[in-house]
CSV table of C-alpha atoms in Angstrom, one decimal:
chain,number,residue,atom,x,y,z
A,1,MET,CA,166.0,166.3,-43.2
A,2,ALA,CA,166.3,164.6,-39.7
A,3,LEU,CA,164.9,161.0,-39.8
A,4,LEU,CA,162.6,160.1,-37.1
A,5,SER,CA,162.3,156.1,-36.1
A,6,LEU,CA,159.4,154.9,-34.6
A,7,GLY,CA,159.5,152.0,-32.5
A,8,LEU,CA,156.4,149.6,-32.4
A,9,VAL,CA,155.5,148.6,-28.9
A,10,ALA,CA,154.0,145.0,-28.9
A,11,PRO,CA,150.6,145.6,-26.8
A,12,ALA,CA,150.6,144.3,-23.1
A,13,TRP,CA,148.3,141.8,-22.4
A,14,SER,CA,146.3,142.7,-19.1
A,15,ARG,CA,145.2,139.9,-16.7
A,16,PRO,CA,142.4,140.7,-13.8
A,17,PRO,CA,143.9,140.8,-10.6
A,18,VAL,CA,143.8,137.6,-8.8
A,19,ALA,CA,141.4,138.3,-5.5
A,20,PRO,CA,143.0,137.4,-2.3
A,21,ALA,CA,142.0,134.1,-0.8
A,22,PRO,CA,139.2,135.0,2.0
A,23,GLY,CA,140.7,135.0,5.7
A,24,PRO,CA,139.1,133.5,9.0
A,25,GLU,CA,135.7,135.2,9.4
A,26,GLU,CA,136.2,137.9,12.4
A,27,PRO,CA,134.0,137.4,15.4
A,28,GLY,CA,131.3,139.3,15.1
A,29,THR,CA,127.5,140.2,16.4
A,30,LEU,CA,124.5,139.0,14.7
A,31,CYS,CA,121.1,140.3,15.5
A,32,ALA,CA,117.0,139.6,14.6
A,33,VAL,CA,114.2,141.2,15.6
A,34,ALA,CA,112.4,138.3,17.9
A,35,GLY,CA,109.1,139.8,18.6
A,36,THR,CA,106.9,142.6,19.9
A,37,LEU,CA,105.3,143.1,23.2
A,38,ARG,CA,102.2,144.9,23.4
A,39,GLY,CA,100.6,146.5,26.7
A,40,ALA,CA,98.1,148.9,27.8
A,41,ASP,CA,97.3,152.5,26.1
A,42,GLY,CA,99.5,151.5,23.3
A,43,ARG,CA,102.5,150.8,24.9
A,44,HIS,CA,105.0,148.5,23.0
A,45,ALA,CA,108.5,147.3,22.7
A,46,THR,CA,110.2,145.5,19.9
A,47,VAL,CA,112.8,143.1,21.0
A,48,SER,CA,116.0,141.7,18.9
A,49,LEU,CA,118.1,138.9,20.3
A,50,CYS,CA,121.7,139.1,19.4
A,51,ALA,CA,124.7,136.4,19.7
A,52,ASP,CA,128.2,136.6,19.0
A,53,GLY,CA,130.3,133.3,18.3
A,54,GLY,CA,134.0,133.0,17.5
A,55,HIS,CA,135.6,133.5,21.0
A,56,PRO,CA,135.4,130.3,23.2
A,57,ARG,CA,132.1,131.9,24.7
A,58,LEU,CA,128.9,132.4,22.9
A,59,THR,CA,127.0,135.8,24.1
A,60,VAL,CA,123.7,136.2,23.9
A,61,SER,CA,121.9,139.7,24.6
A,62,ALA,CA,118.7,141.3,23.8
A,63,ALA,CA,117.8,145.0,22.4
A,64,ALA,CA,114.3,146.6,22.5
A,65,VAL,CA,113.0,149.7,21.3
A,66,CYS,CA,110.1,150.9,23.3
A,67,GLY,CA,107.1,153.2,22.4
A,68,ARG,CA,103.5,154.1,22.3
A,69,ASN,CA,101.0,154.2,19.4
A,70,GLY,CA,101.2,157.8,17.8
A,71,SER,CA,104.7,158.7,19.0
A,72,PRO,CA,106.7,160.1,16.7
A,73,ALA,CA,109.5,157.8,17.2
A,74,GLY,CA,110.6,155.1,19.7
A,75,HIS,CA,113.3,155.3,22.2
A,76,GLY,CA,115.9,152.7,23.9
A,77,CYS,CA,114.8,150.8,27.0
A,78,ARG,CA,116.1,148.1,29.3
A,79,THR,CA,116.0,144.4,28.9
A,80,THR,CA,116.4,141.7,31.5
A,81,GLY,CA,115.5,137.9,31.6
A,82,THR,CA,116.9,134.5,30.5
A,83,TRP,CA,117.6,132.7,27.2
A,84,THR,CA,117.8,129.5,25.8
A,85,ALA,CA,119.5,128.3,22.6
A,86,ARG,CA,119.2,125.1,20.5
A,87,HIS,CA,121.9,123.9,18.1
A,88,ALA,CA,122.8,121.1,16.6
A,89,GLY,CA,120.9,118.8,19.3
A,90,THR,CA,122.6,120.9,22.2
A,91,THR,CA,120.6,123.2,24.4
A,92,LEU,CA,122.2,126.2,26.1
A,93,ALA,CA,120.9,128.8,28.6
A,94,GLY,CA,122.1,131.8,30.6
A,95,ARG,CA,120.7,135.0,31.9
A,96,LEU,CA,120.4,138.2,29.7
A,97,PRO,CA,122.9,139.1,28.6
A,98,GLY,CA,125.1,136.1,29.7
A,99,ALA,CA,127.3,133.8,28.0
A,100,ALA,CA,128.0,129.7,27.5
A,101,GLU,CA,130.5,127.7,25.6
A,102,TYR,CA,130.6,128.4,21.7
A,103,PRO,CA,129.6,125.1,20.0
A,104,GLY,CA,130.8,126.3,16.8
A,105,PRO,CA,128.9,127.8,13.7
A,106,GLY,CA,125.4,127.0,12.6
A,107,THR,CA,121.8,127.9,13.1
A,108,TYR,CA,120.7,128.8,16.7
A,109,ASP,CA,117.1,128.8,17.6
A,110,LEU,CA,117.0,131.3,20.4
A,111,THR,CA,114.0,131.8,23.0
A,112,ALA,CA,113.9,134.7,25.5
A,113,THR,CA,111.9,135.4,28.7
A,114,VAL,CA,111.8,139.1,29.1
A,115,ARG,CA,111.0,142.0,31.0
A,116,VAL,CA,111.3,145.4,29.2
A,117,ARG,CA,111.2,148.7,31.1
A,118,SER,CA,111.6,152.4,30.2
A,119,THR,CA,111.0,155.1,32.4
A,120,PRO,CA,110.5,157.8,30.1
A,121,GLY,CA,107.5,156.1,28.3
A,122,GLY,CA,106.2,154.3,31.3
A,123,VAL,CA,106.5,150.8,29.4
A,124,ASP,CA,106.9,147.8,31.5
A,125,LEU,CA,105.9,144.7,29.6
A,126,GLN,CA,107.3,141.0,29.9
A,127,GLY,CA,106.9,138.2,27.7
A,128,THR,CA,108.7,135.4,25.4
A,129,VAL,CA,110.4,136.2,21.9
A,130,HIS,CA,111.7,133.7,19.4
A,131,THR,CA,114.1,134.0,16.2
A,132,THR,CA,116.7,131.7,14.5
A,133,LEU,CA,120.4,133.2,14.1
A,134,THR,CA,123.0,131.4,11.6
A,135,LEU,CA,126.4,131.9,12.5
A,136,THR,CA,129.3,131.4,10.5
A,137,THR,CA,132.4,132.3,12.5
A,138,PRO,CA,134.4,128.9,13.3
A,139,GLN,CA,135.2,127.8,16.8
A,140,ALA,CA,138.3,129.8,18.1
A,141,LYS,CA,141.3,127.3,18.2
A,142,PRO,CA,141.8,125.9,21.6
A,143,THR,CA,145.1,127.2,23.2
A,144,HIS,CA,145.2,125.5,26.7
A,145,ALA,CA,143.7,122.1,28.1
A,146,ILE,CA,142.5,120.8,31.3
A,147,THR,CA,142.8,116.9,32.0
A,148,VAL,CA,142.4,114.7,35.0
A,149,ASP,CA,143.2,111.0,35.7
A,150,ARG,CA,140.2,110.2,37.6
A,151,SER,CA,136.6,110.8,36.7
A,152,THR,CA,134.9,110.1,40.2
A,153,LEU,CA,135.6,110.7,44.0
A,154,ARG,CA,135.0,108.2,46.7
A,155,ARG,CA,132.3,108.9,49.2
A,156,GLY,CA,133.8,108.7,52.7
A,157,ALA,CA,137.1,108.6,51.6
A,158,THR,CA,140.1,110.5,50.2
A,159,THR,CA,140.9,110.6,46.6
A,160,THR,CA,143.9,111.5,45.0
A,161,LEU,CA,143.6,113.4,41.8
A,162,THR,CA,146.5,114.5,39.4
A,163,TYR,CA,145.4,117.2,37.0
A,164,THR,CA,147.5,118.0,33.9
A,165,ILE,CA,147.3,121.5,32.7
A,166,ARG,CA,148.6,122.4,28.8
A,167,ARG,CA,149.5,125.2,26.7
A,168,ASP,CA,149.4,123.8,23.0
A,169,SER,CA,149.9,127.8,21.5
A,170,ASP,CA,153.2,129.2,20.9
A,171,GLU,CA,150.9,132.7,21.6
A,172,GLY,CA,150.8,133.7,25.2
A,173,ASP,CA,152.9,133.1,28.0
A,174,GLY,CA,153.8,130.6,30.7
A,175,SER,CA,151.7,132.2,33.3
A,176,ALA,CA,148.1,130.9,34.5
A,177,ARG,CA,145.9,130.6,37.6
A,178,PHE,CA,144.2,127.1,38.1
A,179,GLY,CA,141.5,127.0,40.8
A,180,LEU,CA,139.3,124.2,42.1
A,181,ILE,CA,136.4,124.4,44.0
A,182,GLY,CA,134.0,121.9,46.0
A,183,GLU,CA,130.5,122.3,47.6
A,184,GLU,CA,131.1,124.0,50.8
A,185,GLU,CA,127.9,122.8,52.3
A,186,SER,CA,129.1,119.5,52.0
A,187,GLY,CA,132.0,119.6,54.1
A,188,VAL,CA,134.3,118.8,51.3
A,189,ARG,CA,138.2,119.3,51.7
A,190,LEU,CA,140.7,120.2,49.1
A,191,ALA,CA,144.3,119.9,50.0
A,192,THR,CA,147.8,119.5,48.1
A,193,ASP,CA,151.6,119.5,49.4
A,194,ASP,CA,152.3,121.4,46.0
A,195,ALA,CA,154.2,124.8,47.0
A,196,ARG,CA,152.1,126.7,44.0
A,197,CYS,CA,148.6,126.4,45.6
A,198,VAL,CA,146.8,127.7,48.5
A,199,ASN,CA,143.4,127.3,50.3
A,200,PRO,CA,142.0,130.9,49.5
A,201,LEU,CA,142.3,133.6,52.2
A,202,VAL,CA,139.0,135.0,53.3
A,203,GLY,CA,138.0,137.8,55.6
A,204,ARG,CA,139.4,141.1,56.6
A,205,SER,CA,143.2,141.8,57.9
A,206,PRO,CA,144.1,140.2,60.2
A,207,ALA,CA,141.7,137.2,59.8
A,208,ARG,CA,143.6,134.3,58.5
A,209,THR,CA,140.6,132.3,57.6
A,210,ARG,CA,140.8,130.0,54.6
A,211,LEU,CA,138.5,128.1,52.3
A,212,ARG,CA,139.1,124.4,52.7
A,213,HIS,CA,137.0,123.5,50.1
A,214,ALA,CA,138.9,125.4,47.4
A,215,LEU,CA,142.5,125.7,46.2
A,216,ASP,CA,144.0,128.3,44.2
A,217,CYS,CA,147.4,127.5,42.2
A,218,ALA,CA,149.8,129.8,40.3
A,219,LEU,CA,151.5,127.9,37.3
A,220,THR,CA,154.6,130.1,35.9
A,221,THR,CA,156.2,127.6,33.3
A,222,LEU,CA,153.5,126.6,30.9
A,223,GLN,CA,155.1,125.9,27.4
A,224,PRO,CA,153.8,124.0,24.4
A,225,GLY,CA,155.5,120.4,25.2
A,226,ASN,CA,155.9,121.3,28.5
A,227,PRO,CA,152.6,120.7,30.7
A,228,GLU,CA,152.3,121.3,34.6
A,229,GLN,CA,151.0,118.6,36.8
A,230,VAL,CA,148.9,119.6,40.1
A,231,THR,CA,147.9,116.8,42.6
A,232,VAL,CA,145.1,117.5,44.9
A,233,ARG,CA,143.6,115.2,47.7
A,234,VAL,CA,139.9,115.4,47.7
A,235,THR,CA,138.1,114.1,50.9
A,236,VAL,CA,134.7,113.8,50.9
A,237,GLY,CA,132.3,112.9,53.9
A,238,SER,CA,128.9,111.3,54.0
A,239,THR,CA,127.5,113.6,51.6
A,240,CYS,CA,128.8,114.0,48.0
A,241,SER,CA,130.2,117.0,46.6
A,242,THR,CA,131.1,117.7,43.0
A,243,VAL,CA,134.5,119.6,42.2
A,244,VAL,CA,134.9,122.0,39.3
A,245,SER,CA,137.9,123.3,38.1
A,246,LYS,CA,139.0,126.3,35.7
A,247,LEU,CA,142.1,128.1,34.4
A,248,GLY,CA,142.9,131.6,34.0
A,249,TYR,CA,145.4,132.5,31.3
A,250,TRP,CA,147.2,135.7,29.5
A,251,MET,CA,147.2,136.0,26.0
A,252,PRO,CA,149.1,139.3,25.9
A,253,ASP,CA,148.5,142.0,23.2
A,254,GLY,CA,150.9,144.8,24.1
A,255,GLN,CA,149.5,146.8,26.9
A,256,THR,CA,145.9,146.0,26.1
A,257,LEU,CA,143.8,145.5,29.4
A,258,TYR,CA,141.6,142.8,28.4
A,259,THR,CA,143.5,140.0,27.1
A,260,GLY,CA,143.4,136.0,27.8
A,261,GLY,CA,140.5,133.8,28.7
A,262,MET,CA,139.0,131.5,31.2
A,263,LEU,CA,139.0,127.6,30.3
A,264,PRO,CA,136.6,125.1,32.3
A,265,GLY,CA,138.1,122.1,33.3
A,266,PRO,CA,136.3,118.4,34.3
A,267,LYS,CA,133.7,118.4,36.6
A,268,LEU,CA,133.8,115.8,38.9
A,269,THR,CA,131.0,113.8,41.3
A,270,CYS,CA,131.0,110.6,43.3
A,271,GLY,CA,131.0,107.5,42.0
């Protein structure tokens, strides 16, 4: 007779799987119905306002469904107009669709003045709509920064400014395009001895006309810990001019076409 030996195996106590920690919320679009515009013969348009954050910019758009009382289904229609958003004591505004600098998560009180048109249904309505949207996406971490050593320009004189441009992120590369522009009608003139900068060329070839109220600088060695500086002379006459600046930069993502961003710099005016 063969003897069989049975081994006793202790039960293994299972534990519930540990849920992964939530990662940062990805940017997304949030929409809400903001109102219905009504016109003659039962024509109407239900308008939704949409916003997305998480990028450096907050983008606001409007979508509408048009129809007529008694019709079985609505259809898409074209929306144009302007918008205003109030958030934490700050007011933003723009055109539809349009963008402004994203102030961060929170509740946005949105009002839009819209015109809604649809050729197939003969809809052409105008009015104001309103809704609130709560965005939870955090602000994107800044990758670049622009500072300047003066806050005002001198009227009837030349002011020398030194702009400092930084890249604080390990992502991206050292290339960026730095631009400055004054108000053309004021007669302001921007100049520099920096070989990386030029007054932009305008007109058709062989024209050599340049915009003396603007500068365009190509930066190529921006690295964390290695900012670049651009020194500019701004000559203002009896009429004051503001001077604004911006930085365009790459944030490579393989061969993806639309990568990078645009950063506003300080706005200077006369003291």
